Amino acid sequence: MADKYTNGPETPKCGPNTELCTLNFKDKEHNLQCHKDACPGGVLLVGTISPNTGSIIWNRYDTARTLEERFQKLIDQRDTSVNIGVAFLECRVNPLPTPYEVNKTTCGSRDDSFHAGGAVHAQQLLIFPNLTKIIGRIAGGTETNLNINILWIDSVSHSHLFRTLPLSLRQLQRMDEDMQQKQYVFNFDRMQSVKPSTHENLQVLLSGQFFELPRILPFRQTFESLKRKVYDIIWNEDMCWQEEWGLARYVGVSNETLTSTRWVKFEKMMSSLTIDYSGASLTSCKILRSNCERGPFHKNICYNGRFHHWYVLEYAKQMQSLYQDANKPYLQYTEINVGHTGYEQTIKTLDENLEAYLRYIETEDNTVTILLSDHGNRYTQYSMTDEEGFIEQFHSFLFVIAPKSLGDLVGISGIHSLAGNQDKLITVLDVHLMLRYLVNMSSIADSPHMSDVDFQPRGLLDPISSERTCSSLPLFRGAECICETVPDTTTDSQISDNLILAEFGLGYLNNKIQSQTELGGGITEGSCRKLIGTAISDVETRVMTNKTEVRMRIYTEPGKPFLNPDVISFSFNIFLSSNQVSVGWYGPIRFYGKYRACRNRNVNHLYCVCDTDTDSMMANHTVAMENNKKIFNLTSTNRIVSRCLTILERRRESGMVLEAVNLCHNVTVEFEVRGITKHVVGTCELPVRYVVRGHRSLFLGAFLTMGDREEWLVDYSIVLVKSSLFST
C-alpha cells in the first residue's frame, strides 16, 4: 500500500551551485580566496549575524581583493559564541550603502531588494567553525568522556526510512558488517513513539521527564550536569528562530512577536540552558526566506544549489571534527525536518547527504551517535487514509552507532544488551537512561515519576523484557501502541459497556463543539457536523484504587466530500467510579487541521468534521437533520415531548444514553429530566435541567450498569419547563 505513495518521479534536485570564494584555515587565520570573475558588474557583500540583534549585517566590498584582505578582521568583530563560523556572500548590482542591518528578511532570492538593495546575481554560505575559539573556551576533556551526537530526523517512521533512504541504509549495513570498522551499529526495530509530536519525545529524550508538556522544555538539568563534566552543548536545526517552531518554541519565546525583544529573550534562554553554539540554526531564517517559506514543511528548501539539510549536516560535521581534534567532549543535537511535509517522497532528498555524513561518522573515535526520529509522518495521504499508515505515525526508528571501545565502559553485558534489545519494545526513555549512564549522570531510578513505568536503570544497556507491553511505557495521551492488537476476547456485555462509554465520549465532545458554535450568542457560519460514531477499537482498561480508567479509540463518519477510505478517529480516556463517569482526556488521531477551511469560525479545528459542499445556511440544520442516523449501528427510539422537542433513547444490554433534539428553527426549549435509577452509574444525577436552542441537539447523559445487569433500571420522565422564541 505504501509503495504507491513513495514510488514516483525522480528525487528532486537543487539548481547549480555557484562558488564566489573559497575559504581555508591556516595558521589560526581564515584565508579567503575569491574568484576573479565571481561578481562581474557588481559588488560583493558579506552578511554576518549580529550578536546583539540576531539580524544580518551586510558589508560591501567593491573588489574581491579588498574582501580577501579584510575578511578575517570582519569575522573576528562579528563572531561570538552563539553564531560561530557562518557568513553569507552575495554578488549584487546597485546595492544600498553598507553596513546595512536586516532584522527580518522577506521572501525572495534572485531579484528582490529585501536587505542590501539591488539584484542578487549569486549567493553563497560559508561555514567555518573556529578551532582557536573552541580551544580557548573550555578545559580539556578526559579519555573517559564520550562524545554524544544526536541526529533527530523529524516525522519519518521506521518503515518509511527503509522505503526511502537506500544509500544511507547500505552505509549503515556496511559499517555493521565490516569487521575492520571501529563502530557497532544497532538497529532497533520496535521503537515506540511516546506521542506523534516532536516536543513530548524530545522532552523525554533530553530530560527523562514525561509529565504533561511544560511551556519550556526541561533540558536545563541535563545540560548543566554535562557542563559540570566539561561538555559543550551544540544545537543545530533547520528552523528559523524568528518563527514559532524549533528551539524558539522549546525555550518559550515563540509567542514574542517583536523580533528585537525575541532575540534578547532567545539568547538569554540559550545561555540559561547552557547551549554554547547554534551557528547552523541561525542561518535558517535567511535560507528559508530565500525560498519564500517560514519553515521547512511544504517544499524542498534549496540555497545556492544545495539542500538546506546539507548546510546543517556540514556544520555538524565540521564542529565534530574540531572537537575530535582538540579532544574536547561535546553533546551535539541536530534536528532535520525535511520529512515533516505532506509528501511521502520529500525525505528522499536527504539520502545522499545523510550517507555522506554517515561516512564521516565511521571515522570518529570515542563518539556515540544516536540516529532517530520522533514519530512517523502525520501529514501524508498514506497516514491519513490507510490503517497501516496510521500506525506508522507511532513507529519511530532508532540506530545507535557506538565505538567498539564502548565495552570498556559498559562491559560485555552492556554490548550484549544493546544487541539483544534490538527487537524489544522501547521508547526514548530507554535512550535517555542509556545516555545518563554513558556520561556518568546521576540515576533517576528512584524518582517518583518512574514508579509506574517499566524501565532498566541503564536503559538500552540492560536487558529489556520481551514481555514488555505499551501499558507499562511512558506514553502521552493520544499515543497508539505499535504492537499487534491481541485478538478481541471480550464478551457481548463488555462490548456493550464500551459502546455506552464511547457514546458518552462522543456526546461530551459534540456538546463542546455545539457550545463553541454558539459562542457569541448567534449561529456562526461554517459546517461542522455532529460526530456520528461507527466503531471502537484498542480498548484498554486499568483498575486503580478507587476508579477504573478505560482508554479507547473511537471512529466517526467523515465529512464530505472526504469520503471513505478517509479515517476519522478520536482517542478518549474515561474514568468510572462507584458514583460517577467522567472524561479525563480526549484528542483527535488524524491529519489535524484537515477541515480547517470549512469549520465553524469558533470551533476548534481539531474536533471539527465538516461538509465542504454544504453552505452555511444548510449547515445550521445538519445537527437536527442527522439524528435518525444509527449510532454504533444502533437506531434511536424517538420519544416526542412537544412539537419542537424529541428525546432520543438508545438502550443496550448494559445501559442507555439519552439525547435531545430541538426540531424548531427559532424556538429555545427548556426542560427537566426526572426519574429514578437502580444499579447504574450515570454521567448526570437526576433531576437535571437543560436548555436546547433551535435546530440543535444535546447529549443528555449515559447510564452504565454497576452490578446485576438484569436488575438495572432507569425510569425517567421529561417535564417541559418553557419554550421561547429567539431571533437568529
XYZ file of C-alpha atoms in Angstrom:
728
model
C 0.000 0.000 0.000
C 2.750 2.450 0.953
C 4.669 1.890 -2.296
C 2.081 3.674 -4.387
C 2.826 6.862 -2.408
C 6.631 6.575 -2.413
C 7.218 5.270 -5.945
C 7.107 8.367 -8.076
C 9.249 10.636 -10.198
C 12.983 11.050 -9.694
C 14.202 12.601 -6.482
C 14.141 16.418 -6.808
C 17.421 18.244 -7.269
C 18.512 21.779 -6.474
C 19.844 24.114 -9.137
C 23.513 24.797 -9.926
C 25.973 25.668 -7.193
C 27.915 28.931 -7.584
C 31.170 29.353 -5.683
C 32.083 33.006 -5.281
C 35.002 32.379 -2.910
C 36.791 29.509 -1.197
C 37.851 29.539 2.439
C 40.816 27.776 4.037
C 42.010 27.764 7.638
C 45.767 28.031 8.106
C 47.966 29.263 10.935
C 44.912 30.191 13.014
C 43.714 32.512 10.244
C 40.943 32.217 7.677
C 42.297 32.614 4.184
C 39.560 33.700 1.760
C 40.231 33.488 -1.955
C 37.611 34.887 -4.332
C 37.379 34.010 -7.997
C 38.353 36.828 -10.320
C 35.115 36.589 -12.283
C 32.983 35.926 -9.210
C 30.919 39.104 -9.475
C 31.165 40.763 -12.885
C 29.500 44.164 -12.968
C 28.544 44.043 -9.292
C 29.921 44.209 -5.777
C 30.478 41.552 -3.142
C 28.593 41.701 0.132
C 29.336 39.748 3.302
C 26.489 39.145 5.724
C 27.332 38.195 9.303
C 24.967 37.684 12.220
C 24.838 40.407 14.836
C 25.326 39.118 18.396
C 23.170 41.993 19.653
C 20.083 41.545 17.475
C 20.407 38.213 15.660
C 19.946 40.046 12.371
C 22.228 40.002 9.343
C 24.678 42.897 8.963
C 25.863 43.409 5.400
C 29.230 44.918 4.487
C 30.126 45.944 0.950
C 33.446 45.267 -0.804
C 33.985 46.848 -4.194
C 36.755 44.434 -5.160
C 37.435 40.807 -4.391
C 40.919 41.706 -3.166
C 39.517 44.124 -0.564
C 37.188 41.412 0.729
C 40.040 38.889 0.934
C 42.205 41.293 2.924
C 39.520 42.321 5.407
C 37.574 39.091 5.885
C 39.428 37.828 8.972
C 39.002 41.166 10.752
C 35.305 41.234 9.877
C 34.506 37.821 11.298
C 36.599 38.491 14.402
C 34.358 41.506 15.066
C 31.127 39.619 14.465
C 31.916 36.120 15.707
C 30.561 35.231 19.139
C 29.748 32.063 20.993
C 26.207 31.887 19.595
C 26.969 32.270 15.885
C 30.484 30.972 15.493
C 31.560 30.244 11.969
C 28.920 31.355 9.423
C 28.827 34.130 6.811
C 26.724 34.838 3.722
C 28.327 36.049 0.495
C 26.305 37.755 -2.219
C 27.031 39.354 -5.551
C 24.703 42.322 -6.070
C 24.222 45.052 -8.609
C 23.412 48.538 -7.275
C 23.198 47.663 -3.563
C 22.415 50.194 -0.858
C 25.233 51.773 1.192
C 26.572 49.474 3.904
C 26.921 48.486 6.731
C 23.228 47.679 6.474
C 21.381 45.663 9.107
C 18.442 43.437 8.199
C 16.191 42.467 11.096
C 13.697 40.218 9.314
C 14.237 39.297 5.702
C 11.359 38.871 3.321
C 10.673 36.430 0.543
C 12.872 36.045 -2.497
C 16.432 35.401 -3.552
C 17.156 36.442 -7.118
C 15.511 39.758 -7.933
C 14.359 41.223 -4.661
C 15.640 44.146 -2.629
C 14.840 42.925 0.842
C 18.135 43.724 2.505
C 21.088 45.457 0.860
C 19.125 46.515 -2.199
C 19.702 45.781 -5.867
C 19.528 42.436 -7.644
C 21.182 39.218 -6.419
C 23.322 37.547 -9.093
C 24.894 34.879 -6.905
C 24.943 33.832 -3.264
C 26.935 31.518 -1.032
C 27.006 30.419 2.597
C 30.431 29.955 4.193
C 30.766 27.591 7.166
C 33.960 27.857 9.201
C 33.859 26.903 12.899
C 36.920 28.394 14.584
C 39.138 25.905 16.394
C 41.086 28.543 18.304
C 37.917 29.917 19.890
C 36.729 26.441 20.870
C 40.071 25.642 22.491
C 40.061 28.952 24.342
C 36.639 28.447 25.897
C 36.879 25.239 27.916
C 39.246 22.995 29.771
C 40.267 19.745 28.118
C 38.294 16.557 28.472
C 39.473 13.157 29.588
C 39.759 9.867 27.790
C 36.624 8.645 29.552
C 34.439 11.464 28.184
C 32.303 10.023 25.411
C 31.008 12.465 22.834
C 27.239 12.293 22.341
C 25.989 13.039 18.837
C 22.193 13.060 18.351
C 20.767 13.300 14.823
C 16.991 13.781 15.002
C 15.080 13.347 11.720
C 11.558 14.552 12.254
C 8.418 12.728 11.045
C 9.939 9.599 9.489
C 8.718 6.164 10.545
C 10.864 3.047 10.761
C 9.219 1.581 7.655
C 9.394 4.825 5.691
C 13.121 5.091 6.394
C 13.626 1.668 4.821
C 11.415 2.602 1.860
C 13.108 5.887 1.004
C 16.772 6.040 2.139
C 18.554 3.079 0.460
C 22.002 4.721 0.257
C 22.045 5.593 3.948
C 20.856 2.120 4.910
C 23.524 0.442 2.795
C 26.132 2.599 4.505
C 24.832 1.600 7.944
C 24.805 -2.035 6.889
C 28.366 -1.793 5.584
C 29.522 -0.213 8.848
C 27.844 -3.031 10.765
C 29.276 -5.862 8.674
C 32.834 -4.573 8.201
C 34.909 -6.208 10.909
C 37.651 -3.614 10.372
C 35.379 -0.727 11.310
C 35.637 0.974 14.665
C 31.885 1.045 15.404
C 28.978 -1.154 16.333
C 25.679 -0.386 14.583
C 22.456 -1.349 16.362
C 19.061 -1.087 14.631
C 16.076 -1.095 16.992
C 13.012 -2.444 15.186
C 10.300 -1.639 17.748
C 10.806 1.977 18.718
C 7.501 3.249 20.123
C 6.838 6.993 19.867
C 5.573 8.408 23.170
C 3.307 10.679 21.107
C 3.167 11.657 17.404
C 4.602 15.057 18.291
C 8.168 16.343 18.452
C 8.007 18.114 21.794
C 6.979 15.219 24.014
C 9.543 12.843 22.508
C 12.289 15.448 22.783
C 11.283 16.214 26.362
C 11.695 12.552 27.358
C 14.923 12.100 25.394
C 16.763 15.083 26.875
C 15.268 15.210 30.374
C 13.765 11.806 31.208
C 10.580 13.568 32.321
C 7.232 12.553 30.858
C 4.601 14.609 32.630
C 2.394 16.864 30.515
C 4.283 19.271 28.296
C 5.617 22.362 30.112
C 5.897 25.712 28.358
C 9.692 25.494 28.378
C 11.120 22.031 27.795
C 13.104 20.917 30.863
C 16.578 20.403 29.374
C 18.477 22.549 31.852
C 19.238 19.905 34.454
C 20.687 17.547 31.849
C 22.736 20.241 30.129
C 24.028 21.709 33.396
C 25.149 18.268 34.503
C 27.039 17.876 31.233
C 28.639 21.302 31.664
C 29.994 20.238 35.041
C 31.707 17.399 33.180
C 33.259 19.953 30.762
C 30.957 19.120 27.860
C 29.998 21.783 25.344
C 26.425 21.835 24.021
C 25.874 22.347 20.267
C 22.381 22.827 18.836
C 21.767 22.656 15.079
C 18.383 22.813 13.354
C 16.761 23.854 10.086
C 14.143 26.054 11.825
C 14.085 29.855 11.958
C 14.334 31.384 15.433
C 12.014 34.219 14.311
C 9.143 31.777 13.775
C 7.029 29.594 16.076
C 8.831 26.267 15.782
C 12.053 24.601 16.843
C 14.336 25.943 19.544
C 12.363 29.201 19.775
C 9.369 27.183 20.904
C 11.336 24.776 23.081
C 12.724 27.682 25.119
C 9.379 29.511 25.320
C 9.907 32.607 23.146
C 7.773 31.703 20.111
C 4.880 33.888 21.290
C 7.064 37.000 21.332
C 6.077 38.977 18.214
C 8.639 41.792 18.400
C 11.796 40.476 16.747
C 14.285 42.550 18.753
C 12.690 41.536 22.054
C 12.519 37.917 20.979
C 16.248 37.842 20.213
C 17.137 39.154 23.669
C 14.925 36.516 25.306
C 16.119 33.820 22.898
C 19.791 34.450 23.595
C 19.114 34.663 27.336
C 17.317 31.304 27.306
C 20.114 29.672 25.294
C 22.576 30.925 27.884
C 20.312 29.674 30.673
C 20.163 26.239 29.058
C 23.975 26.358 28.632
C 23.749 25.975 24.837
C 27.144 27.073 23.544
C 26.834 27.052 19.764
C 23.901 27.302 17.360
C 25.562 28.667 14.235
C 23.794 26.410 11.729
C 20.432 27.255 13.288
C 20.961 30.995 12.891
C 21.384 30.674 9.134
C 17.956 29.079 8.694
C 15.881 32.293 8.612
C 17.822 33.609 5.625
C 17.741 30.261 3.773
C 14.011 29.763 4.347
C 13.131 33.340 3.334
C 15.111 32.876 0.142
C 12.660 30.056 -0.634
C 9.620 32.169 0.372
C 8.971 29.829 3.317
C 8.685 30.302 7.085
C 9.537 26.671 7.834
C 10.833 23.562 6.022
C 7.394 21.978 5.763
C 5.961 22.466 2.307
C 8.623 22.062 -0.351
C 12.267 21.276 -0.983
C 14.402 24.047 0.521
C 17.496 24.882 -1.537
C 20.203 27.511 -1.227
C 22.884 28.002 -3.848
C 22.324 24.604 -5.414
C 22.308 22.621 -2.176
C 19.503 21.358 0.018
C 19.103 23.116 3.355
C 19.995 19.943 5.236
C 23.402 19.854 3.502
C 24.385 23.030 5.377
C 23.061 21.726 8.694
C 24.972 18.444 8.369
C 28.106 20.192 7.089
C 28.155 22.466 10.125
C 27.595 19.468 12.423
C 30.430 17.565 10.733
C 32.880 20.450 10.968
C 32.075 21.025 14.637
C 32.581 17.332 15.403
C 35.881 17.288 13.578
C 37.207 20.275 15.516
C 36.175 18.845 18.871
C 37.610 15.464 17.957
C 40.977 17.018 17.053
C 41.012 19.073 20.249
C 39.943 16.140 22.464
C 37.059 18.210 23.826
C 33.828 16.419 24.863
C 30.541 17.599 23.404
C 26.857 16.836 23.125
C 25.578 17.822 19.698
C 21.868 17.834 18.854
C 20.992 18.192 15.154
C 17.364 18.345 14.018
C 16.281 17.996 10.370
C 12.651 18.450 9.334
C 12.754 17.501 5.653
C 10.313 14.640 6.359
C 7.814 16.968 8.030
C 5.727 17.547 4.900
C 2.570 16.263 3.257
C 4.596 14.476 0.573
C 5.947 10.966 1.144
C 8.865 11.426 -1.264
C 10.417 14.628 0.143
C 12.599 12.666 2.566
C 14.396 11.081 -0.406
C 16.338 14.314 -0.890
C 18.159 13.588 2.378
C 19.597 10.241 1.278
C 22.835 11.325 -0.432
C 23.709 13.899 2.221
C 22.921 11.534 5.092
C 25.017 8.788 3.501
C 27.950 11.194 3.203
C 27.508 12.246 6.828
C 27.472 8.594 7.957
C 30.705 8.035 6.041
C 32.219 10.773 8.161
C 30.758 9.222 11.337
C 32.624 5.981 10.731
C 35.915 7.882 11.052
C 35.069 9.201 14.530
C 36.548 7.858 17.736
C 35.002 7.986 21.186
C 31.601 9.154 19.898
C 28.168 7.579 20.333
C 25.797 8.661 17.555
C 22.053 8.373 18.139
C 20.203 8.456 14.797
C 16.459 8.556 15.426
C 13.069 10.025 14.639
C 10.346 11.288 16.941
C 7.407 9.725 15.082
C 6.172 8.830 11.612
C 4.593 11.268 9.197
C 1.144 12.531 10.223
C 0.528 14.686 7.202
C 0.540 12.404 4.161
C -2.258 10.701 2.256
C -0.895 7.339 3.383
C -1.024 8.130 7.100
C -4.408 9.755 6.696
C -6.284 7.084 4.748
C -4.599 3.754 5.470
C -4.657 1.902 8.786
C -1.075 0.730 8.344
C -0.041 4.304 7.593
C -1.866 5.446 10.704
C 0.089 3.038 12.939
C 3.362 4.152 11.325
C 2.829 7.552 12.954
C 3.790 5.919 16.252
C 6.648 3.710 14.971
C 9.886 5.690 15.150
C 13.292 4.486 14.041
C 16.467 4.284 16.126
C 20.063 3.423 15.266
C 22.846 3.535 17.842
C 26.348 3.816 16.372
C 28.893 3.213 19.121
C 32.684 2.822 19.196
C 33.917 -0.683 19.892
C 35.765 0.759 22.846
C 32.347 1.241 24.478
C 32.731 -2.213 26.018
C 35.452 -0.833 28.295
C 32.839 1.471 29.854
C 29.654 -0.618 29.839
C 31.136 -4.118 29.977
C 30.397 -7.045 27.721
C 26.933 -7.269 29.299
C 26.125 -3.756 28.074
C 27.119 -4.614 24.493
C 25.091 -7.832 24.639
C 22.101 -5.888 25.945
C 22.310 -3.387 23.089
C 22.325 -6.281 20.634
C 19.586 -8.200 22.416
C 17.275 -5.215 22.781
C 17.089 -4.567 19.041
C 13.809 -6.480 18.793
C 12.350 -5.306 22.116
C 9.642 -2.677 22.618
C 11.424 0.556 23.599
C 10.930 4.333 23.810
C 13.135 7.418 24.030
C 13.133 6.946 27.820
C 15.343 3.882 27.350
C 17.662 6.002 25.193
C 17.751 8.761 27.833
C 18.632 6.308 30.613
C 21.447 4.898 28.476
C 22.820 8.387 27.821
C 22.715 9.261 31.524
C 24.877 6.256 32.260
C 27.298 6.955 29.420
C 28.054 10.489 30.638
C 28.028 9.464 34.320
C 24.945 11.454 35.328
C 23.016 10.620 38.482
C 20.315 7.961 38.189
C 16.614 8.878 38.122
C 15.534 5.328 39.002
C 14.198 6.433 42.398
C 12.299 9.457 41.070
C 8.555 9.352 41.888
C 7.532 9.753 38.245
C 9.336 6.492 37.377
C 7.283 4.326 39.732
C 4.562 3.368 37.228
C 6.726 2.594 34.184
C 8.805 -0.383 33.113
C 12.461 0.621 32.828
C 16.002 -0.580 33.358
C 18.459 1.669 35.249
C 20.895 1.788 32.307
C 18.173 1.801 29.674
C 19.269 0.008 26.496
C 22.447 -1.141 28.253
C 20.411 -3.558 30.399
C 18.250 -6.451 29.142
C 14.655 -5.406 28.389
C 11.930 -7.994 28.813
C 10.334 -9.479 25.714
C 7.074 -9.375 27.705
C 7.066 -5.576 27.923
C 3.781 -4.002 26.776
C 2.684 -0.476 25.926
C 0.631 -0.240 29.119
C 3.888 -0.025 31.113
C 5.530 2.617 28.898
C 5.574 6.398 29.466
C 3.136 7.158 26.643
C 1.381 10.510 26.460
C -2.301 10.823 25.755
C -3.014 10.270 22.091
C -0.244 7.712 21.529
C -1.218 4.406 19.926
C 0.670 1.156 20.509
C 2.647 -0.217 17.549
C 2.332 -3.797 18.778
C -0.204 -6.050 17.129
C -3.537 -5.954 18.907
C -4.378 -9.070 20.905
C -7.462 -10.790 19.381
C -10.650 -9.465 20.929
C -11.951 -11.909 23.530
C -14.389 -9.546 25.217
C -17.916 -10.709 25.921
C -21.042 -9.137 24.446
C -21.731 -7.402 27.745
C -18.212 -5.912 27.826
C -18.677 -4.630 24.272
C -21.966 -3.083 25.380
C -20.194 -1.384 28.290
C -17.593 0.067 25.965
C -20.163 1.317 23.470
C -22.040 3.134 26.253
C -18.769 4.807 27.264
C -17.971 5.591 23.621
C -21.376 7.254 23.220
C -20.669 9.323 26.316
C -17.264 10.371 24.990
C -18.622 11.483 21.615
C -21.677 13.089 23.255
C -19.389 15.070 25.540
C -17.352 16.238 22.523
C -20.472 17.038 20.435
C -21.764 19.250 23.246
C -18.440 21.125 23.357
C -18.486 21.605 19.583
C -22.029 22.951 19.787
C -21.208 25.348 22.619
C -18.265 26.663 20.577
C -20.567 27.041 17.563
C -22.921 29.195 19.639
C -20.102 31.278 21.081
C -21.043 34.940 20.828
C -24.761 34.327 21.092
C -25.584 33.589 17.470
C -25.387 30.902 14.823
C -21.990 31.182 13.203
C -21.052 30.386 9.659
C -19.439 27.065 8.873
C -20.426 23.442 8.533
C -19.106 21.367 11.451
C -21.187 18.211 11.712
C -22.322 16.157 14.624
C -19.813 13.347 15.234
C -21.509 10.030 14.394
C -19.834 7.003 15.985
C -19.243 3.995 13.746
C -16.819 1.707 15.624
C -14.379 1.424 18.519
C -11.019 -0.325 18.883
C -7.919 -0.601 21.066
C -9.892 -0.669 24.306
C -7.664 -0.790 27.388
C -8.902 -0.962 30.979
C -6.812 -0.094 34.039
C -8.213 -0.688 37.526
C -6.935 1.740 40.166
C -7.613 2.150 43.875
C -10.946 3.955 43.683
C -11.677 4.217 39.977
C -11.260 2.490 36.639
C -9.721 4.068 33.550
C -10.952 2.974 30.127
C -8.990 4.084 27.088
C -10.318 3.569 23.586
C -10.167 4.726 20.007
C -13.490 5.890 18.544
C -14.150 6.070 14.792
C -16.644 8.518 13.322
C -18.159 9.230 9.934
C -16.010 11.514 7.756
C -17.141 14.787 6.309
C -17.924 15.392 2.655
C -16.523 15.254 0.085
C -13.832 13.494 2.157
C -15.445 10.087 1.687
C -14.048 6.661 2.508
C -11.340 5.493 2.783
C -10.957 8.599 4.918
C -10.358 7.595 8.563
C -11.567 9.917 11.306
C -10.916 8.812 14.859
C -10.510 10.151 18.374
C -8.796 8.846 21.478
C -10.619 9.022 24.822
C -9.713 8.337 28.441
C -12.865 7.825 30.514
C -12.928 7.293 34.280
C -15.534 5.312 36.224
C -16.078 5.251 39.959
C -18.940 3.970 42.108
C -20.919 7.182 41.592
C -19.512 8.996 38.571
C -18.441 8.687 34.925
C -16.197 11.423 33.540
C -13.992 12.194 30.551
C -10.359 12.509 31.581
C -8.867 13.352 28.180
C -9.760 13.279 24.517
C -7.988 14.151 21.316
C -8.038 13.617 17.553
C -5.979 10.900 15.890
C -5.830 12.141 12.321
C -4.450 14.761 9.994
C -5.081 17.764 12.182
C -6.370 20.907 10.531
C -7.792 18.932 7.629
C -11.207 20.563 7.929
C -9.877 23.963 8.939
C -11.267 25.713 5.842
C -14.861 24.514 6.267
C -15.157 24.590 10.052
C -17.391 26.907 12.052
C -15.447 30.013 12.899
C -15.395 29.451 16.671
C -14.957 25.671 16.669
C -11.566 24.152 17.409
C -10.427 22.734 14.067
C -9.027 19.635 15.791
C -12.553 18.423 16.541
C -14.479 19.642 13.511
C -15.601 17.184 10.840
C -17.420 19.173 8.216
C -19.036 19.190 4.776
C -17.213 21.438 2.376
C -20.074 21.110 -0.114
C -22.716 22.387 2.342
C -23.396 26.101 2.527
C -23.594 27.764 5.930
C -27.380 28.052 5.976
C -27.819 24.330 5.346
C -25.037 23.601 7.833
C -27.104 25.221 10.572
C -29.685 22.466 10.085
C -27.355 19.487 9.994
C -27.446 18.626 13.669
C -31.227 18.230 13.698
C -31.430 16.543 10.307
C -28.931 13.769 11.120
C -30.380 12.465 14.365
C -32.086 9.472 12.797
C -28.713 8.002 11.853
C -27.538 4.824 13.541
C -25.006 5.398 16.310
C -22.573 2.496 16.579
C -25.052 0.530 14.465
C -27.996 1.145 16.814
C -31.105 3.112 15.813
C -32.569 5.509 18.369
C -36.049 5.220 19.843
C -37.789 8.583 19.438
C -39.846 9.965 22.293
C -41.814 13.035 21.189
C -42.285 15.512 24.042
C -43.645 18.504 22.104
C -43.799 19.937 18.600
C -40.173 21.011 18.974
C -38.602 18.635 21.484
C -37.818 14.976 20.837
C -35.832 12.701 23.146
C -33.654 10.042 21.532
C -33.048 6.914 23.586
C -30.558 4.156 22.813
C -30.644 1.107 25.092
C -28.049 -1.634 25.193
C -27.542 -4.662 27.408
C -25.513 -2.753 29.965
C -27.105 0.697 29.958
C -28.552 3.516 27.934
C -27.953 7.032 26.653
C -30.297 9.984 26.204
C -30.125 12.793 23.690
C -32.440 15.732 22.997
C -33.260 17.307 19.621
C -34.971 20.656 19.052
C -36.611 20.430 15.618
C -37.865 24.016 15.624
C -35.803 26.687 13.933
C -36.398 29.742 16.144
C -37.555 28.273 19.462
C -35.448 27.636 22.565
C -36.735 24.766 24.728
C -36.089 24.389 28.448
C -36.958 21.084 30.104
C -36.158 18.848 33.058
C -35.315 15.143 33.195
C -36.698 13.464 36.326
C -36.684 9.849 37.414
C -35.146 7.075 39.460
C -32.182 4.808 38.745
C -31.086 1.439 40.094
C -27.753 -0.368 39.799
C -26.331 2.179 37.385
C -23.749 4.919 37.471
C -24.559 7.980 35.399
C -22.873 10.967 33.863
C -25.575 13.153 35.405
C -27.703 12.968 38.552
C -31.496 13.177 38.209
C -33.309 15.519 38.255
C -31.364 17.770 35.872
C -32.442 20.739 33.733
C -31.366 21.509 30.147
C -31.792 24.231 27.514
C -31.681 23.409 23.791
C -31.674 26.123 21.132
C -33.385 25.829 17.768
C -32.161 23.202 15.323
C -29.754 21.844 17.883
C -29.182 18.522 19.588
C -27.777 17.991 23.068
C -26.307 14.866 24.614
C -28.066 14.485 27.995
C -26.287 11.600 29.653
C -25.222 7.988 29.811
C -26.142 5.351 32.393
C -23.977 2.245 32.801
C -24.754 -0.818 34.894
C -22.780 -1.422 38.056
C -23.544 -4.897 39.282
C -26.510 -7.088 38.287
C -27.289 -6.439 34.622
C -30.748 -7.983 34.885
C -31.811 -5.593 37.641
C -30.636 -2.235 36.334
C -33.258 0.468 35.912
C -33.540 3.991 34.525
C -37.129 5.182 34.792
C -37.335 8.796 33.630
C -39.830 11.423 32.568
C -39.483 14.722 30.700
C -41.092 17.863 32.101
C -41.320 20.798 29.689
C -40.463 23.997 31.546
C -40.850 26.596 28.796
C -40.415 27.357 25.113
C -39.422 30.797 23.908
C -38.791 32.461 20.565
C -35.370 33.811 19.714
C -34.066 35.703 16.697
C -31.099 34.488 14.669
